[in-house]
Amino acid sequence: MRDETRPQYCYQVLDFTMPLPKQLEDLHMTCNINHAREALVLAVHVLMTETGFEIEGWQENGSDGTVEDHTAKENLCWVKGDSLLKLRYTHPTCPAANFSVAFLFVEPNVIIHGLVVVDDCSDGYSLNLRISDFIQKVFLSDPEPNKVYKNLTTMSRVVKDSVALPLLGWAQSVSNVPATFGFMTLSNEIQLLILGYLNVRDLLAASRVSVDLFSLASHPVLWRKLFFKNYPSVEISPTENISDWREKYKREHLLRKEQRECALRLLPRMPDPIGVMPMRINHRPFVPPPMPLLIDDEFELDGLLPLSHVNQPEQQYHY
């Protein structure tokens, strides 16, 4: 029964009462986790495999310059906290690309840096994760590994959006491989539905991203919707056959702009009063009003400075 309700991906784990994806649970049970940083590395590795990456091996670069290489079949561990752990990956869509994800422990965080190399070109993406945000250290020795991990939904989104998918997207772009994820992989109907929520300024900005987006952002369905949304008072004859709604929108926009400029030119200018120079406004700092005058034996008449006792007038007493 538990296997039927087990989440398949990390983002589906909402709290510790739900079981972990089988791959993460099996890795946690077999890798002999002794530190929270190792549990974090396992979770990131599983998220990389969810994106389609396949591990080739891993290595530990010690602070003394030593390098320990390990095959993909060996259990993943990070024994020395001062060492640099590096995982090497491949992806079936980009066989010519070499991927690596490095982990550096800077307590209480782990800095993650992903690198992709295609021929002589390379690109990298970094991410900084606080261990306590995703790993509950007190449960490391608990027999139920689902208590160790928390906020897996957030972690899945952050790691994939910041490291995994940017690495894959860059490699596919450089290798001229059709994209396997993202907006451009959606159907044409869904793409137009999403772009239909943009205003004119954002739609024009999207059209400058790529040739494919330019063609998509010029679709007459989008500009017809924008035309009737922004110019509802314009009457369109049923017999008028409009094929280029983008050009129709452009002409109406320029017409409205010209009308506004013409109206501003026709407005009469208010003449200055005869013999009166235009008032020049100088911005001066605010000066507080003077304090009210006080008549008192202890203060001057301006009410600001007290009299010295030497110059004080003798008090007269009337009996």
PDB file of N, CA and C in Angstrom, residues 201-256:
ATOM      1  N   ARG A 201       3.656  45.935 -23.933  1.00  0.00           N
ATOM      2  CA  ARG A 201       5.078  46.149 -23.656  1.00  0.00           C
ATOM      3  C   ARG A 201       5.799  44.823 -23.386  1.00  0.00           C
ATOM      4  N   ASP A 202       5.195  43.965 -22.572  1.00  0.00           N
ATOM      5  CA  ASP A 202       5.828  42.682 -22.252  1.00  0.00           C
ATOM      6  C   ASP A 202       5.844  41.744 -23.463  1.00  0.00           C
ATOM      7  N   LEU A 203       4.806  41.815 -24.287  1.00  0.00           N
ATOM      8  CA  LEU A 203       4.769  40.967 -25.472  1.00  0.00           C
ATOM      9  C   LEU A 203       5.865  41.359 -26.459  1.00  0.00           C
ATOM     10  N   LEU A 204       6.086  42.652 -26.632  1.00  0.00           N
ATOM     11  CA  LEU A 204       7.159  43.105 -27.517  1.00  0.00           C
ATOM     12  C   LEU A 204       8.526  42.731 -26.952  1.00  0.00           C
ATOM     13  N   ALA A 205       8.676  42.785 -25.630  1.00  0.00           N
ATOM     14  CA  ALA A 205       9.942  42.378 -25.012  1.00  0.00           C
ATOM     15  C   ALA A 205      10.194  40.891 -25.227  1.00  0.00           C
ATOM     16  N   ALA A 206       9.146  40.081 -25.129  1.00  0.00           N
ATOM     17  CA  ALA A 206       9.302  38.642 -25.358  1.00  0.00           C
ATOM     18  C   ALA A 206       9.661  38.345 -26.807  1.00  0.00           C
ATOM     19  N   SER A 207       9.159  39.144 -27.733  1.00  0.00           N
ATOM     20  CA  SER A 207       9.434  38.893 -29.150  1.00  0.00           C
ATOM     21  C   SER A 207      10.892  39.146 -29.517  1.00  0.00           C
ATOM     22  N   ARG A 208      11.618  39.868 -28.660  1.00  0.00           N
ATOM     23  CA  ARG A 208      13.032  40.152 -28.941  1.00  0.00           C
ATOM     24  C   ARG A 208      13.968  39.080 -28.393  1.00  0.00           C
ATOM     25  N   VAL A 209      13.431  38.059 -27.748  1.00  0.00           N
ATOM     26  CA  VAL A 209      14.272  37.028 -27.135  1.00  0.00           C
ATOM     27  C   VAL A 209      14.853  36.091 -28.184  1.00  0.00           C
ATOM     28  N   SER A 210      14.029  35.617 -29.093  1.00  0.00           N
ATOM     29  CA  SER A 210      14.494  34.663 -30.102  1.00  0.00           C
ATOM     30  C   SER A 210      13.605  34.760 -31.334  1.00  0.00           C
ATOM     31  N   VAL A 211      14.043  34.119 -32.402  1.00  0.00           N
ATOM     32  CA  VAL A 211      13.269  34.125 -33.647  1.00  0.00           C
ATOM     33  C   VAL A 211      11.949  33.390 -33.459  1.00  0.00           C
ATOM     34  N   ASP A 212      11.981  32.283 -32.719  1.00  0.00           N
ATOM     35  CA  ASP A 212      10.756  31.516 -32.497  1.00  0.00           C
ATOM     36  C   ASP A 212       9.734  32.321 -31.704  1.00  0.00           C
ATOM     37  N   LEU A 213      10.197  33.025 -30.673  1.00  0.00           N
ATOM     38  CA  LEU A 213       9.275  33.840 -29.877  1.00  0.00           C
ATOM     39  C   LEU A 213       8.765  35.039 -30.668  1.00  0.00           C
ATOM     40  N   PHE A 214       9.595  35.573 -31.574  1.00  0.00           N
ATOM     41  CA  PHE A 214       9.136  36.684 -32.408  1.00  0.00           C
ATOM     42  C   PHE A 214       7.990  36.231 -33.303  1.00  0.00           C
ATOM     43  N   SER A 215       8.146  35.068 -33.898  1.00  0.00           N
ATOM     44  CA  SER A 215       7.082  34.544 -34.753  1.00  0.00           C
ATOM     45  C   SER A 215       5.822  34.257 -33.949  1.00  0.00           C
ATOM     46  N   LEU A 216       6.007  33.729 -32.746  1.00  0.00           N
ATOM     47  CA  LEU A 216       4.862  33.396 -31.906  1.00  0.00           C
ATOM     48  C   LEU A 216       4.167  34.654 -31.397  1.00  0.00           C
ATOM     49  N   ALA A 217       4.959  35.670 -31.019  1.00  0.00           N
ATOM     50  CA  ALA A 217       4.379  36.905 -30.489  1.00  0.00           C
ATOM     51  C   ALA A 217       3.708  37.746 -31.562  1.00  0.00           C
ATOM     52  N   SER A 218       3.900  37.422 -32.829  1.00  0.00           N
ATOM     53  CA  SER A 218       3.244  38.150 -33.921  1.00  0.00           C
ATOM     54  C   SER A 218       1.954  37.479 -34.369  1.00  0.00           C
ATOM     55  N   HIS A 219       1.525  36.466 -33.660  1.00  0.00           N
ATOM     56  CA  HIS A 219       0.318  35.741 -34.046  1.00  0.00           C
ATOM     57  C   HIS A 219      -0.894  36.676 -34.009  1.00  0.00           C
ATOM     58  N   PRO A 220      -1.743  36.668 -35.045  1.00  0.00           N
ATOM     59  CA  PRO A 220      -2.885  37.598 -35.089  1.00  0.00           C
ATOM     60  C   PRO A 220      -3.874  37.414 -33.945  1.00  0.00           C
ATOM     61  N   VAL A 221      -3.969  36.225 -33.376  1.00  0.00           N
ATOM     62  CA  VAL A 221      -4.898  36.010 -32.260  1.00  0.00           C
ATOM     63  C   VAL A 221      -4.534  36.892 -31.073  1.00  0.00           C
ATOM     64  N   LEU A 222      -3.239  37.026 -30.785  1.00  0.00           N
ATOM     65  CA  LEU A 222      -2.797  37.845 -29.656  1.00  0.00           C
ATOM     66  C   LEU A 222      -3.111  39.313 -29.881  1.00  0.00           C
ATOM     67  N   TRP A 223      -2.821  39.813 -31.084  1.00  0.00           N
ATOM     68  CA  TRP A 223      -3.006  41.237 -31.346  1.00  0.00           C
ATOM     69  C   TRP A 223      -4.474  41.590 -31.529  1.00  0.00           C
ATOM     70  N   ARG A 224      -5.276  40.660 -31.984  1.00  0.00           N
ATOM     71  CA  ARG A 224      -6.721  40.908 -32.042  1.00  0.00           C
ATOM     72  C   ARG A 224      -7.286  41.071 -30.631  1.00  0.00           C
ATOM     73  N   LYS A 225      -6.820  40.224 -29.711  1.00  0.00           N
ATOM     74  CA  LYS A 225      -7.269  40.322 -28.323  1.00  0.00           C
ATOM     75  C   LYS A 225      -6.817  41.638 -27.697  1.00  0.00           C
ATOM     76  N   LEU A 226      -5.568  42.037 -27.954  1.00  0.00           N
ATOM     77  CA  LEU A 226      -5.063  43.292 -27.408  1.00  0.00           C
ATOM     78  C   LEU A 226      -5.775  44.496 -28.015  1.00  0.00           C
ATOM     79  N   PHE A 227      -6.119  44.400 -29.295  1.00  0.00           N
ATOM     80  CA  PHE A 227      -6.793  45.517 -29.957  1.00  0.00           C
ATOM     81  C   PHE A 227      -8.143  45.796 -29.303  1.00  0.00           C
ATOM     82  N   PHE A 228      -8.957  44.781 -29.136  1.00  0.00           N
ATOM     83  CA  PHE A 228     -10.283  44.985 -28.547  1.00  0.00           C
ATOM     84  C   PHE A 228     -10.207  45.284 -27.053  1.00  0.00           C
ATOM     85  N   LYS A 229      -9.110  44.891 -26.417  1.00  0.00           N
ATOM     86  CA  LYS A 229      -8.949  45.192 -24.996  1.00  0.00           C
ATOM     87  C   LYS A 229      -8.574  46.652 -24.775  1.00  0.00           C
ATOM     88  N   ASN A 230      -7.670  47.184 -25.600  1.00  0.00           N
ATOM     89  CA  ASN A 230      -7.181  48.548 -25.408  1.00  0.00           C
ATOM     90  C   ASN A 230      -7.975  49.587 -26.183  1.00  0.00           C
ATOM     91  N   TYR A 231      -8.658  49.185 -27.250  1.00  0.00           N
ATOM     92  CA  TYR A 231      -9.451  50.126 -28.052  1.00  0.00           C
ATOM     93  C   TYR A 231     -10.865  49.588 -28.229  1.00  0.00           C
ATOM     94  N   PRO A 232     -11.616  49.483 -27.143  1.00  0.00           N
ATOM     95  CA  PRO A 232     -12.959  48.895 -27.257  1.00  0.00           C
ATOM     96  C   PRO A 232     -13.950  49.775 -28.003  1.00  0.00           C
ATOM     97  N   SER A 233     -13.652  51.080 -28.118  1.00  0.00           N
ATOM     98  CA  SER A 233     -14.600  51.981 -28.776  1.00  0.00           C
ATOM     99  C   SER A 233     -14.495  51.951 -30.296  1.00  0.00           C
ATOM    100  N   VAL A 234     -13.470  51.334 -30.832  1.00  0.00           N
ATOM    101  CA  VAL A 234     -13.295  51.288 -32.287  1.00  0.00           C
ATOM    102  C   VAL A 234     -14.248  50.251 -32.873  1.00  0.00           C
ATOM    103  N   GLU A 235     -15.005  50.678 -33.862  1.00  0.00           N
ATOM    104  CA  GLU A 235     -15.958  49.779 -34.512  1.00  0.00           C
ATOM    105  C   GLU A 235     -15.307  49.122 -35.730  1.00  0.00           C
ATOM    106  N   ILE A 236     -15.432  47.833 -35.798  1.00  0.00           N
ATOM    107  CA  ILE A 236     -14.891  47.060 -36.917  1.00  0.00           C
ATOM    108  C   ILE A 236     -16.057  46.550 -37.752  1.00  0.00           C
ATOM    109  N   SER A 237     -16.036  46.884 -39.030  1.00  0.00           N
ATOM    110  CA  SER A 237     -17.109  46.451 -39.919  1.00  0.00           C
ATOM    111  C   SER A 237     -17.047  44.939 -40.134  1.00  0.00           C
ATOM    112  N   PRO A 238     -18.191  44.275 -40.142  1.00  0.00           N
ATOM    113  CA  PRO A 238     -18.190  42.820 -40.380  1.00  0.00           C
ATOM    114  C   PRO A 238     -17.603  42.438 -41.733  1.00  0.00           C
ATOM    115  N   THR A 239     -17.686  43.363 -42.682  1.00  0.00           N
ATOM    116  CA  THR A 239     -17.158  43.069 -44.016  1.00  0.00           C
ATOM    117  C   THR A 239     -15.661  43.326 -44.127  1.00  0.00           C
ATOM    118  N   GLU A 240     -15.094  43.964 -43.101  1.00  0.00           N
ATOM    119  CA  GLU A 240     -13.663  44.281 -43.144  1.00  0.00           C
ATOM    120  C   GLU A 240     -12.854  43.027 -42.826  1.00  0.00           C
ATOM    121  N   ASN A 241     -12.025  42.640 -43.754  1.00  0.00           N
ATOM    122  CA  ASN A 241     -11.211  41.438 -43.587  1.00  0.00           C
ATOM    123  C   ASN A 241      -9.814  41.849 -43.137  1.00  0.00           C
ATOM    124  N   ILE A 242      -9.519  41.632 -41.868  1.00  0.00           N
ATOM    125  CA  ILE A 242      -8.233  42.025 -41.289  1.00  0.00           C
ATOM    126  C   ILE A 242      -7.399  40.770 -41.079  1.00  0.00           C
ATOM    127  N   SER A 243      -6.270  40.717 -41.744  1.00  0.00           N
ATOM    128  CA  SER A 243      -5.381  39.561 -41.599  1.00  0.00           C
ATOM    129  C   SER A 243      -4.203  39.864 -40.676  1.00  0.00           C
ATOM    130  N   ASP A 244      -3.757  41.120 -40.684  1.00  0.00           N
ATOM    131  CA  ASP A 244      -2.605  41.503 -39.856  1.00  0.00           C
ATOM    132  C   ASP A 244      -3.087  42.394 -38.715  1.00  0.00           C
ATOM    133  N   TRP A 245      -3.463  41.773 -37.599  1.00  0.00           N
ATOM    134  CA  TRP A 245      -3.960  42.542 -36.459  1.00  0.00           C
ATOM    135  C   TRP A 245      -2.835  43.298 -35.764  1.00  0.00           C
ATOM    136  N   ARG A 246      -1.627  42.833 -35.899  1.00  0.00           N
ATOM    137  CA  ARG A 246      -0.499  43.562 -35.304  1.00  0.00           C
ATOM    138  C   ARG A 246      -0.320  44.904 -35.991  1.00  0.00           C
ATOM    139  N   GLU A 247      -0.425  44.928 -37.314  1.00  0.00           N
ATOM    140  CA  GLU A 247      -0.316  46.181 -38.053  1.00  0.00           C
ATOM    141  C   GLU A 247      -1.522  47.073 -37.781  1.00  0.00           C
ATOM    142  N   LYS A 248      -2.702  46.471 -37.634  1.00  0.00           N
ATOM    143  CA  LYS A 248      -3.905  47.233 -37.301  1.00  0.00           C
ATOM    144  C   LYS A 248      -3.748  47.910 -35.940  1.00  0.00           C
ATOM    145  N   TYR A 249      -3.212  47.181 -34.982  1.00  0.00           N
ATOM    146  CA  TYR A 249      -2.989  47.752 -33.649  1.00  0.00           C
ATOM    147  C   TYR A 249      -1.969  48.889 -33.727  1.00  0.00           C
ATOM    148  N   LYS A 250      -0.922  48.705 -34.520  1.00  0.00           N
ATOM    149  CA  LYS A 250       0.114  49.721 -34.652  1.00  0.00           C
ATOM    150  C   LYS A 250      -0.450  51.005 -35.253  1.00  0.00           C
ATOM    151  N   ARG A 251      -1.275  50.885 -36.306  1.00  0.00           N
ATOM    152  CA  ARG A 251      -1.858  52.075 -36.932  1.00  0.00           C
ATOM    153  C   ARG A 251      -2.779  52.815 -35.963  1.00  0.00           C
ATOM    154  N   GLU A 252      -3.577  52.067 -35.209  1.00  0.00           N
ATOM    155  CA  GLU A 252      -4.483  52.704 -34.247  1.00  0.00           C
ATOM    156  C   GLU A 252      -3.700  53.393 -33.132  1.00  0.00           C
ATOM    157  N   HIS A 253      -2.615  52.779 -32.712  1.00  0.00           N
ATOM    158  CA  HIS A 253      -1.778  53.384 -31.670  1.00  0.00           C
ATOM    159  C   HIS A 253      -1.162  54.694 -32.158  1.00  0.00           C
ATOM    160  N   LEU A 254      -0.624  54.691 -33.383  1.00  0.00           N
ATOM    161  CA  LEU A 254      -0.027  55.909 -33.931  1.00  0.00           C
ATOM    162  C   LEU A 254      -1.076  56.990 -34.148  1.00  0.00           C
ATOM    163  N   LEU A 255      -2.294  56.595 -34.553  1.00  0.00           N
ATOM    164  CA  LEU A 255      -3.368  57.566 -34.745  1.00  0.00           C
ATOM    165  C   LEU A 255      -3.739  58.225 -33.425  1.00  0.00           C
ATOM    166  N   ARG A 256      -3.891  57.433 -32.386  1.00  0.00           N
ATOM    167  CA  ARG A 256      -4.224  57.998 -31.073  1.00  0.00           C
ATOM    168  C   ARG A 256      -3.105  58.906 -30.569  1.00  0.00           C
TER     169      ARG A 256
END
